[in-house]
PDB file of C-alpha atoms in Angstrom:
ATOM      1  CA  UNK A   1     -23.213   5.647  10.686  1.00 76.00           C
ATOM      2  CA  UNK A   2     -24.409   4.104   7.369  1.00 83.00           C
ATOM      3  CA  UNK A   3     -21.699   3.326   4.919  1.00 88.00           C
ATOM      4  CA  UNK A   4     -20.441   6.635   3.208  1.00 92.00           C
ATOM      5  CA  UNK A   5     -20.844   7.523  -0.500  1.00 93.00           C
ATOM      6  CA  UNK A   6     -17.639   6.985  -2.051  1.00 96.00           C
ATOM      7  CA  UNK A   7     -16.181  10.100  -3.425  1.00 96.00           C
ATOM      8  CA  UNK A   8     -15.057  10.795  -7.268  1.00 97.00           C
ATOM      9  CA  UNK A   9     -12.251   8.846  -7.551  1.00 97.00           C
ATOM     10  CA  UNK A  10     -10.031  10.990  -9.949  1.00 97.00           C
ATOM     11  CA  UNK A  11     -10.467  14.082  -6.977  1.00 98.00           C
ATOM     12  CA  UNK A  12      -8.809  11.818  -4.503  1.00 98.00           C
ATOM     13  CA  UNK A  13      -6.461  10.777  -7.536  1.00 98.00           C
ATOM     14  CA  UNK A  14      -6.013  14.757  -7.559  1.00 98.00           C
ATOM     15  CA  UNK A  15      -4.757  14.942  -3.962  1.00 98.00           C
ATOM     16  CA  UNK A  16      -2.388  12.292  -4.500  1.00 98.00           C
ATOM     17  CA  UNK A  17      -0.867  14.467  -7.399  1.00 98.00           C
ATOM     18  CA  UNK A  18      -1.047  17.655  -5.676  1.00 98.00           C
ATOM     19  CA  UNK A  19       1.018  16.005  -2.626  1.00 98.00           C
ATOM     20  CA  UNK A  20       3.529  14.432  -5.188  1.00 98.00           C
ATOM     21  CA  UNK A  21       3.982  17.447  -7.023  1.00 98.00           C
ATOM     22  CA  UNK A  22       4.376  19.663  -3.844  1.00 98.00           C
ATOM     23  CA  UNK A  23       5.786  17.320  -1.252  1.00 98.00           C
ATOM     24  CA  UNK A  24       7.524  14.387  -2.620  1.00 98.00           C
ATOM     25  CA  UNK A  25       8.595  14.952  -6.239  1.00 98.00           C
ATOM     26  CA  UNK A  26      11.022  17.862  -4.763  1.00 98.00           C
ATOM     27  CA  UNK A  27      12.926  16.161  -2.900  1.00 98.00           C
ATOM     28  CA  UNK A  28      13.146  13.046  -4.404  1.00 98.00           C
ATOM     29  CA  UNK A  29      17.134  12.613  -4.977  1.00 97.00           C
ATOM     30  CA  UNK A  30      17.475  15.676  -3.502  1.00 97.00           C
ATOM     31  CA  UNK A  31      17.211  15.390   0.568  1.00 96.00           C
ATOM     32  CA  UNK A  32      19.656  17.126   2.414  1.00 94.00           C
ATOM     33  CA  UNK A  33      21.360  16.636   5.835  1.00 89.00           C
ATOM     34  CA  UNK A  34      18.848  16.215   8.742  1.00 94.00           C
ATOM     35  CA  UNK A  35      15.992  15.416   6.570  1.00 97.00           C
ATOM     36  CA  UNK A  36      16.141  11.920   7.312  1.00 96.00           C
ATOM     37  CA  UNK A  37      15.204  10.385  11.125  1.00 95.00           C
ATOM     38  CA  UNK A  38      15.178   7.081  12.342  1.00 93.00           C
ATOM     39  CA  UNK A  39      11.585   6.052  14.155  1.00 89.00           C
ATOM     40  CA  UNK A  40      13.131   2.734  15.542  1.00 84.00           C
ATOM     41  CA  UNK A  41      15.541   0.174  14.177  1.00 85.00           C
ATOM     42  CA  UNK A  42      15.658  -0.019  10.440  1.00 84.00           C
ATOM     43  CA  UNK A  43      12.655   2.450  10.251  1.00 89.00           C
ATOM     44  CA  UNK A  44      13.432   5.992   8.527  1.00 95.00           C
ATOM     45  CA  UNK A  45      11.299   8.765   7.792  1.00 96.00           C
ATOM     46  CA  UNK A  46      11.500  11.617   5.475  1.00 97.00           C
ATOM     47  CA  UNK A  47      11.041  15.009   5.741  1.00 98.00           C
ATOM     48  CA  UNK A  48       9.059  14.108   2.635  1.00 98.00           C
ATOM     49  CA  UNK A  49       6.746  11.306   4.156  1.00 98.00           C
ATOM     50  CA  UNK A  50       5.766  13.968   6.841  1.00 98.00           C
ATOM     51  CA  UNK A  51       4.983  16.794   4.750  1.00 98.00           C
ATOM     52  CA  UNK A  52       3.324  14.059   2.227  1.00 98.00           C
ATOM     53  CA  UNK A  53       1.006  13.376   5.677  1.00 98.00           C
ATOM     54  CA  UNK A  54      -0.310  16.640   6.424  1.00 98.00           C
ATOM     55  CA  UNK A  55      -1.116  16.981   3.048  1.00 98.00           C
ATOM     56  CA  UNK A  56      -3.203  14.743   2.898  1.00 98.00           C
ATOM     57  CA  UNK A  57      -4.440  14.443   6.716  1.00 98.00           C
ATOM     58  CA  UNK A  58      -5.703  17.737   5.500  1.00 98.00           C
ATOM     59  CA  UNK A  59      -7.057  17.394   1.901  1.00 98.00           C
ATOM     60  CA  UNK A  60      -8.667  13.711   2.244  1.00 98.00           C
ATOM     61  CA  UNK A  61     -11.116  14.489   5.062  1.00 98.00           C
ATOM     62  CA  UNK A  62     -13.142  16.873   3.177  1.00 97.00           C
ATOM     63  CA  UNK A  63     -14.156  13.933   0.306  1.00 98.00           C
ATOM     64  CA  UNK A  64     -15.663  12.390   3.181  1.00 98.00           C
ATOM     65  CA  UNK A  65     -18.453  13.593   5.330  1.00 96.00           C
ATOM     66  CA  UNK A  66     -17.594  12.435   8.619  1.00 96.00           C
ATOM     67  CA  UNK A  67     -14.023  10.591   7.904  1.00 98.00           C
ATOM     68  CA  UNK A  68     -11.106  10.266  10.273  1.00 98.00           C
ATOM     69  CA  UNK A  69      -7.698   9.537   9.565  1.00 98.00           C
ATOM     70  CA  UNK A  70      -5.275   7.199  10.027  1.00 98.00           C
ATOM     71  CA  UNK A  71      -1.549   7.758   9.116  1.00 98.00           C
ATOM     72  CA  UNK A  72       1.557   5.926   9.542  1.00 97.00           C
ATOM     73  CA  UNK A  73       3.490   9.293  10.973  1.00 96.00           C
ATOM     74  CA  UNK A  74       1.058   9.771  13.289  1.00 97.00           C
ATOM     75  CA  UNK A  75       0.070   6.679  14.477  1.00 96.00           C
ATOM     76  CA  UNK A  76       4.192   6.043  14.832  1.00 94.00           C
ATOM     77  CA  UNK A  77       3.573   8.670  17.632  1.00 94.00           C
ATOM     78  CA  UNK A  78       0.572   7.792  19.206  1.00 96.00           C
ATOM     79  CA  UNK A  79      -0.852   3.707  18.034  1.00 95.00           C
ATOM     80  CA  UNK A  80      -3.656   4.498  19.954  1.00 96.00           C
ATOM     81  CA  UNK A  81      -4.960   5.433  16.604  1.00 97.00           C
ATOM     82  CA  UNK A  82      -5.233   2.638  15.200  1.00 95.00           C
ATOM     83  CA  UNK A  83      -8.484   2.352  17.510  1.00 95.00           C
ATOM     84  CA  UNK A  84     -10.126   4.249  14.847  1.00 96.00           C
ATOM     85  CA  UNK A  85     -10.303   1.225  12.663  1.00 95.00           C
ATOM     86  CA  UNK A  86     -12.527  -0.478  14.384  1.00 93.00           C
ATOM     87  CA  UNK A  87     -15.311   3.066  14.869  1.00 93.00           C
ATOM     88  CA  UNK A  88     -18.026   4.168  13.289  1.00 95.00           C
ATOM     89  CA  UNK A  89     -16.991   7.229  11.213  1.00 97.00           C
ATOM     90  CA  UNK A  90     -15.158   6.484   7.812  1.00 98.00           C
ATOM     91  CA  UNK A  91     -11.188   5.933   8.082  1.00 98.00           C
ATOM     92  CA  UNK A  92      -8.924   7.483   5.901  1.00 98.00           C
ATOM     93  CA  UNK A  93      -6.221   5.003   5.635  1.00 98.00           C
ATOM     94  CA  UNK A  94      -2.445   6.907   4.247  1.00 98.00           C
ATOM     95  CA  UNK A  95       0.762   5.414   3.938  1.00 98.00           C
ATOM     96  CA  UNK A  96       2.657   8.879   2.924  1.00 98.00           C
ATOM     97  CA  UNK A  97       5.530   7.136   1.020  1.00 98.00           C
ATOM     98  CA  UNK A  98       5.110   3.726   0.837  1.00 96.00           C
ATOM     99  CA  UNK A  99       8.572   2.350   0.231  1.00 94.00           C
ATOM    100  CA  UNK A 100      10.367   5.095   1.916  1.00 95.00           C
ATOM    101  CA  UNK A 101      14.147   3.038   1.822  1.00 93.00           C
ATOM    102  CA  UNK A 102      13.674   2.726  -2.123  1.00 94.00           C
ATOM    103  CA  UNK A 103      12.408   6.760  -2.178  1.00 97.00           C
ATOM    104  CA  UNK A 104      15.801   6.589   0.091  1.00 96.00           C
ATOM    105  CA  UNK A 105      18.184   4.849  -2.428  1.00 95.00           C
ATOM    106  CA  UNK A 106      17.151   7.314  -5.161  1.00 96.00           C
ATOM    107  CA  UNK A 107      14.769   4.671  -7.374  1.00 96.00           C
ATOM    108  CA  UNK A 108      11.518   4.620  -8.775  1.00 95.00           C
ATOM    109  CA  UNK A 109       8.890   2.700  -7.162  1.00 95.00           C
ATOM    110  CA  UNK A 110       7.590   4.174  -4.218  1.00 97.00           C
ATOM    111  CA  UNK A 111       4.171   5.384  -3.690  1.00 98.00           C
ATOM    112  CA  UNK A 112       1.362   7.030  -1.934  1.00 98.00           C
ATOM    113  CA  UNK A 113      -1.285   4.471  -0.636  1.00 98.00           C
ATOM    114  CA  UNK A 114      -4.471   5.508   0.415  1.00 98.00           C
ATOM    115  CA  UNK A 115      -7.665   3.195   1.332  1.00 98.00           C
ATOM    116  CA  UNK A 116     -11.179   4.358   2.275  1.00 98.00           C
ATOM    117  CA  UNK A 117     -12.470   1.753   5.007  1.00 98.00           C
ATOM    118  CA  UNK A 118     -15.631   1.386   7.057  1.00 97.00           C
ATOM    119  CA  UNK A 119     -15.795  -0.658  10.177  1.00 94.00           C
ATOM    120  CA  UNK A 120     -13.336  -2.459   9.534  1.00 93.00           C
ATOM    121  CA  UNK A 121     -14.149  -3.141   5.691  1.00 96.00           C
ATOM    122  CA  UNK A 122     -12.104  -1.859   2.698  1.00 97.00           C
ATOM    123  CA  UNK A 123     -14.672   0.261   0.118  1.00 98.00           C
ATOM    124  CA  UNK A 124     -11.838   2.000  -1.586  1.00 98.00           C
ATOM    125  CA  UNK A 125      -7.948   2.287  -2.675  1.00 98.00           C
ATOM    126  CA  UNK A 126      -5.428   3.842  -4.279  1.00 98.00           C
ATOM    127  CA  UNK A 127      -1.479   3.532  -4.947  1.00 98.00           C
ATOM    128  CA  UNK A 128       0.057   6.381  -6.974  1.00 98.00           C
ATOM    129  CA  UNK A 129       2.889   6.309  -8.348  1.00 98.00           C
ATOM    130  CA  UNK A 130       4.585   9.756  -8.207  1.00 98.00           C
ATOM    131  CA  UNK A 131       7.565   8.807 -10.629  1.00 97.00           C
ATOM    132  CA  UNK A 132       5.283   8.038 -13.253  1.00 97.00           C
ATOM    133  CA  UNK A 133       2.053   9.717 -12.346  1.00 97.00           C
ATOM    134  CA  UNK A 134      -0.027   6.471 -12.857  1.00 98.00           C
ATOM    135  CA  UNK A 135      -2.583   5.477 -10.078  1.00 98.00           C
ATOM    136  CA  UNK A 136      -4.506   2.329  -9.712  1.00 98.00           C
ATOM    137  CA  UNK A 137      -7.777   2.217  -7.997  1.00 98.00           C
ATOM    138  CA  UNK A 138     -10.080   0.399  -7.283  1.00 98.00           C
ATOM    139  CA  UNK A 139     -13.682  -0.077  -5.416  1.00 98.00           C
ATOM    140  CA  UNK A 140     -16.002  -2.642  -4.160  1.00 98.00           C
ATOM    141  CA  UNK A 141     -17.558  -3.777  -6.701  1.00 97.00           C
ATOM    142  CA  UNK A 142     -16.556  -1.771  -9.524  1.00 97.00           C
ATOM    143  CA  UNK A 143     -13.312  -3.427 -10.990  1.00 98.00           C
ATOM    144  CA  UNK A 144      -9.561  -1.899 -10.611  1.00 98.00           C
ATOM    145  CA  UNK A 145      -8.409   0.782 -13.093  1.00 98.00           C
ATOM    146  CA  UNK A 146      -5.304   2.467 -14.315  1.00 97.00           C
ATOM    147  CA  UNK A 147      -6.513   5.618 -15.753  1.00 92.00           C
ATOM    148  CA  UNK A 148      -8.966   4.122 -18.717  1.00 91.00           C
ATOM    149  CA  UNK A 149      -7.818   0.440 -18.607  1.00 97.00           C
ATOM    150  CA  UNK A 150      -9.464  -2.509 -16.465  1.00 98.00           C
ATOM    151  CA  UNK A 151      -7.187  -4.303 -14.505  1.00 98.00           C
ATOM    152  CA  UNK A 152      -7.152  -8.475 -14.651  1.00 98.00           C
ATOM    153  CA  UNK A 153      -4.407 -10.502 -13.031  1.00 98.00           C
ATOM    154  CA  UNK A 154      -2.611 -12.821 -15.001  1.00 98.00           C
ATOM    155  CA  UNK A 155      -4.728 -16.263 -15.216  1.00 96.00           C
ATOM    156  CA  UNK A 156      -3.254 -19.208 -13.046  1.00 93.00           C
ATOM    157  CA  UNK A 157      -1.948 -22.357 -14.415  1.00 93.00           C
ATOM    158  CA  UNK A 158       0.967 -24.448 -13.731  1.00 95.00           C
ATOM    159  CA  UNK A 159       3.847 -23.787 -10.418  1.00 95.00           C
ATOM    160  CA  UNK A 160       6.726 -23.858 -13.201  1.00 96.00           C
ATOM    161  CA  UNK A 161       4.751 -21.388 -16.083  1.00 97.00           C
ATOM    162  CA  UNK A 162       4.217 -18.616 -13.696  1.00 97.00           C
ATOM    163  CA  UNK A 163       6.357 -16.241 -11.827  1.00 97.00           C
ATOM    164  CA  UNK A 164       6.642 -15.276  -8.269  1.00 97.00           C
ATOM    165  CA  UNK A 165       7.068 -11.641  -6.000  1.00 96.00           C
ATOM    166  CA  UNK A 166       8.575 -12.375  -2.345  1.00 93.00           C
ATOM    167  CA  UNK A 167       9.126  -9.247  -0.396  1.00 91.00           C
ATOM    168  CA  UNK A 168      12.800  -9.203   1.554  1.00 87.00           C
ATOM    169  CA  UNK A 169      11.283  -9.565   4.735  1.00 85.00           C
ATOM    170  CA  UNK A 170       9.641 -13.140   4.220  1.00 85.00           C
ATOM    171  CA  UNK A 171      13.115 -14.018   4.242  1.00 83.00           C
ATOM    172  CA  UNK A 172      13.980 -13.029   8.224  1.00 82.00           C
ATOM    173  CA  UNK A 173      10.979 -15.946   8.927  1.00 79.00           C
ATOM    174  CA  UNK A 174      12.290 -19.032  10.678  1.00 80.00           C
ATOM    175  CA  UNK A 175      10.900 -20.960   7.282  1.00 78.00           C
ATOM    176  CA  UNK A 176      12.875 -18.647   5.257  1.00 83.00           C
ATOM    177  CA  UNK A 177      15.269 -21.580   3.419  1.00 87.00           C
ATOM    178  CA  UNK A 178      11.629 -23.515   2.880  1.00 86.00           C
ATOM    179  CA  UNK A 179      10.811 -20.473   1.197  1.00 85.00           C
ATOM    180  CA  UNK A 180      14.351 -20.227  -0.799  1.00 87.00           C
ATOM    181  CA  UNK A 181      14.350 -23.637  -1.659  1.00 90.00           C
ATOM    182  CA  UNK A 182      10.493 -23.613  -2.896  1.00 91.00           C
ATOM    183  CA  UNK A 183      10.482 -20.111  -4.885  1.00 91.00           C
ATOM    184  CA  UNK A 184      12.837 -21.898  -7.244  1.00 92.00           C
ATOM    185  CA  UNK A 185      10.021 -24.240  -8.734  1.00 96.00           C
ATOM    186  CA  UNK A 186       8.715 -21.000 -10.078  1.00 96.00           C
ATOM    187  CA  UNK A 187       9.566 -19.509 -14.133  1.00 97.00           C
ATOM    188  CA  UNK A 188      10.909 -15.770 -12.483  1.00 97.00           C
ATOM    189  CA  UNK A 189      11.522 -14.364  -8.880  1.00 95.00           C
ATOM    190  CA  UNK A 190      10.617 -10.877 -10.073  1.00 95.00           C
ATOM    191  CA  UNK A 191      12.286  -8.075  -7.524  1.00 92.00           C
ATOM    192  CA  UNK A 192       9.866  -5.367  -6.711  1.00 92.00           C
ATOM    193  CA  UNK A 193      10.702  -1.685  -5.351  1.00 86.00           C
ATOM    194  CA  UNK A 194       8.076  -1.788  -2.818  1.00 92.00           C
ATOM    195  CA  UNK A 195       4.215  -2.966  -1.521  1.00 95.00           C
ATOM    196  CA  UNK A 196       2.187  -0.990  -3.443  1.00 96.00           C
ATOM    197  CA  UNK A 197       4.714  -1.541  -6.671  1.00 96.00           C
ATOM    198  CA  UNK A 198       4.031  -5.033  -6.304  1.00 97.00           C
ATOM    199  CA  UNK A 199       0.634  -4.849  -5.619  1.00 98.00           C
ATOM    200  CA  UNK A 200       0.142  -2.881  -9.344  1.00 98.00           C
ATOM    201  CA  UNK A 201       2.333  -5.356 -10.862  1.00 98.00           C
ATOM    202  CA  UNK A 202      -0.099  -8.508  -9.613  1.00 98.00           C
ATOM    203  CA  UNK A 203      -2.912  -6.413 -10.726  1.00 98.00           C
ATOM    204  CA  UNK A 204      -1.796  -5.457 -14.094  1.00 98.00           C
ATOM    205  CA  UNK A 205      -1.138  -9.105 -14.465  1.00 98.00           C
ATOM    206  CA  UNK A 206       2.947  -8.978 -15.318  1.00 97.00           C
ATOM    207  CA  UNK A 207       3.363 -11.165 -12.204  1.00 98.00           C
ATOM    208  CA  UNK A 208       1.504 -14.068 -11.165  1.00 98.00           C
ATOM    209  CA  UNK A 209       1.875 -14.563  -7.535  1.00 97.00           C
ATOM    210  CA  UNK A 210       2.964 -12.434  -4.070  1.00 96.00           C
ATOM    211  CA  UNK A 211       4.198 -12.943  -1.044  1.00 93.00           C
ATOM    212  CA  UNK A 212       4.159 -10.042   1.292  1.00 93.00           C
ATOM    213  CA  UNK A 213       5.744  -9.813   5.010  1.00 88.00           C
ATOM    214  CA  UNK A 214       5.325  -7.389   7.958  1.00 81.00           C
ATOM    215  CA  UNK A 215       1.497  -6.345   7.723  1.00 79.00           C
ATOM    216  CA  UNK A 216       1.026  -2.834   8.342  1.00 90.00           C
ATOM    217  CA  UNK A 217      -2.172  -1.949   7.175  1.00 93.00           C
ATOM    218  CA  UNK A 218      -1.347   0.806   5.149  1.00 95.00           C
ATOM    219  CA  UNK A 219       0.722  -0.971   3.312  1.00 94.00           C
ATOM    220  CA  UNK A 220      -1.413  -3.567   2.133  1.00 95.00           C
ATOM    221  CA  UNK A 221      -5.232  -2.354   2.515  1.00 97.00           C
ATOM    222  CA  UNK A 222      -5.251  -0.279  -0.937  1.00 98.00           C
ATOM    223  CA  UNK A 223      -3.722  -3.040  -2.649  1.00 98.00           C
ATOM    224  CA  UNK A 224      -4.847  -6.271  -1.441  1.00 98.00           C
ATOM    225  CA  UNK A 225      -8.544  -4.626  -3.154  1.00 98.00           C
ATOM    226  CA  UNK A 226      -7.206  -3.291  -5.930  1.00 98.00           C
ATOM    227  CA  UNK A 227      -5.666  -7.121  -6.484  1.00 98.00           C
ATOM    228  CA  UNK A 228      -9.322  -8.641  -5.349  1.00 98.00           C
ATOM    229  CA  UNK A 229     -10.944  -6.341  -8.147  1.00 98.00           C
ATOM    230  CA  UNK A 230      -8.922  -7.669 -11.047  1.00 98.00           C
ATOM    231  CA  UNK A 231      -9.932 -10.724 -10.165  1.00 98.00           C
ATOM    232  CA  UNK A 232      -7.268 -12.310  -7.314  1.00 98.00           C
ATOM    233  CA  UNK A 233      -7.361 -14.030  -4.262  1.00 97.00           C
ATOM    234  CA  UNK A 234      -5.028 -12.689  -0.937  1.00 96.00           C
ATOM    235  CA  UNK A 235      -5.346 -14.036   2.208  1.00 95.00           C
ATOM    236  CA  UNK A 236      -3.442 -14.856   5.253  1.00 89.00           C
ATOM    237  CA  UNK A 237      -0.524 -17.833   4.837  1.00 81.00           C
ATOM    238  CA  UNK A 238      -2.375 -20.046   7.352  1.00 85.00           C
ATOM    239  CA  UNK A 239      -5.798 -19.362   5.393  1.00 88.00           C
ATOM    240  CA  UNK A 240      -7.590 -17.165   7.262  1.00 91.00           C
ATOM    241  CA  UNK A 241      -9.151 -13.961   4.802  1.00 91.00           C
ATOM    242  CA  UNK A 242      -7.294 -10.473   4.871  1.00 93.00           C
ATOM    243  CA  UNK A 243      -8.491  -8.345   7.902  1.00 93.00           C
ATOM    244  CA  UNK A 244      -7.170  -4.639   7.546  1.00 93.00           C
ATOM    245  CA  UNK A 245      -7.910  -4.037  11.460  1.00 91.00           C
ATOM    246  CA  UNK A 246      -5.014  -6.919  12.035  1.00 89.00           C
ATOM    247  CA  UNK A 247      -1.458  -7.264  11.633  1.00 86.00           C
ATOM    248  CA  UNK A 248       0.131 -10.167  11.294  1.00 84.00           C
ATOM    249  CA  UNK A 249       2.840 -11.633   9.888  1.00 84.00           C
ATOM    250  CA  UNK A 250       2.620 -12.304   6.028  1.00 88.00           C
ATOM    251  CA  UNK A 251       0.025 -12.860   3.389  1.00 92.00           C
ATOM    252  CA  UNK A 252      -0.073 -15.048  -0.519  1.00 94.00           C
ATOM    253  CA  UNK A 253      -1.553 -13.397  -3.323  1.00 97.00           C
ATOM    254  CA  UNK A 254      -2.705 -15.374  -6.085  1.00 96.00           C
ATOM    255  CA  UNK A 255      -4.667 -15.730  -9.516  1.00 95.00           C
TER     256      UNK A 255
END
């Protein structure tokens, strides 16, 4: 299949807000008694993230002529899906709520995070913020936006000027005191609610550098172009470039 047309950004932006609205919004601070499960260890879902999921399992597809999807529900129960990634036909790419434990605790910044790929490569992504209503997007080749405003990270310069992200989970790596110890050279450790928060924040250029842990590709596909298209540089901690078919174990984000 040839690579698809992308479709009108603000209608996917329109799904996203439909799904907050409906799905997420509602019972934000408001879940009751059974509406949260555990899918392993540390790992809740939402009656929210799964009715966030069809949503858009069902809206997305029709942008698309020929797309699939990939969500983290369903791939939870079945991970032969992530096979999909590496087809012909377009992916759909959904992280329902990314940041469900801070959706959990009652706080603002969560998202939906949605990326377009295409054998393997990233054309498209968004993270919406459903607090707020903002969404950043961006697409090959055509910059990263925030409704009207271009996105540019901050520019680089020296260790002790700029100021550093480091998501909780870098911290459960056997080089975690390396990582204490060297985090401190930096101007700010700025705490972030979750991926796609942090992701916005490098983008909009408030925070200089990232350091992201536990690559699920939903988590980091939308955002790792969106960060690219204002004009950064993400790749693996051992060098090798971002591949959204992988997961592995963290990533560096940079001016």
């Amino acid at each position: 299949m040839p690579t698809p047309k992308l479709p009108d950004p603000q209608r996917v932006i329109d799904c996203l807000r439909e799904t907050s609205e409906r799905d997420i919004l509602p019972r934000f601070r408001a879940l009751e008694d059974g509406d949260v499960m555990e899918k392993g260890p540390d790992d809740p879902v939402t009656v929210a993230d799964i009715a966030s999921e069809k949503r858009l399992s069902r809206l997305l597809p029709g942008l698309v002529a020929g797309s699939v999807v990939v969500a983290e529900e369903a791939v939870a129960r079945d991970s032969a899906l992530l096979g999909l990634l590496h087809e012909d036909a377009p992916v759909w790419l959904i992280d329902p709520i990314g940041g469900t434990k801070t959706f959990l605790k009652g706080e603002a910044g969560f998202g939906i995070y949605v990326s377009l790929l295409h054998k393997g490569t990233v054309l498209a992504g968004w993270v919406h913020d459903p607090v707020t209503g903002e969404t950043s997007y961006a697409a090959v080749g055509e910059g990263a936006w925030d409704g009207g405003s271009r996105l540019s990270v901050a520019p680089g310069g020296e260790i002790g000027a700029m100021s550093v992200y480091v998501h909780p989970r870098v911290y459960t790596f056997e080089e975690a005191a390396t990582v204490q110890a060297r985090q401190q050279s930096f101007a700010a450790v700025v705490p972030i609610g979750s991926v796609g928060s942090a992701f916005r924040t490098l983008s909009a250029g408030r925070v200089h550098i990232g350091v992201f842990a536990d690559m699920w590709q939903w988590d980091h596909a939308p955002g790792v172009l969106i960060h690219r298209e204002a004009g950064g540089h993400a790749a693996r901690r051992d060098g090798a470039p971002y591949d959204p078919t992988e997961r592995f174990r963290s990533l560096l984000a940079a001016p």
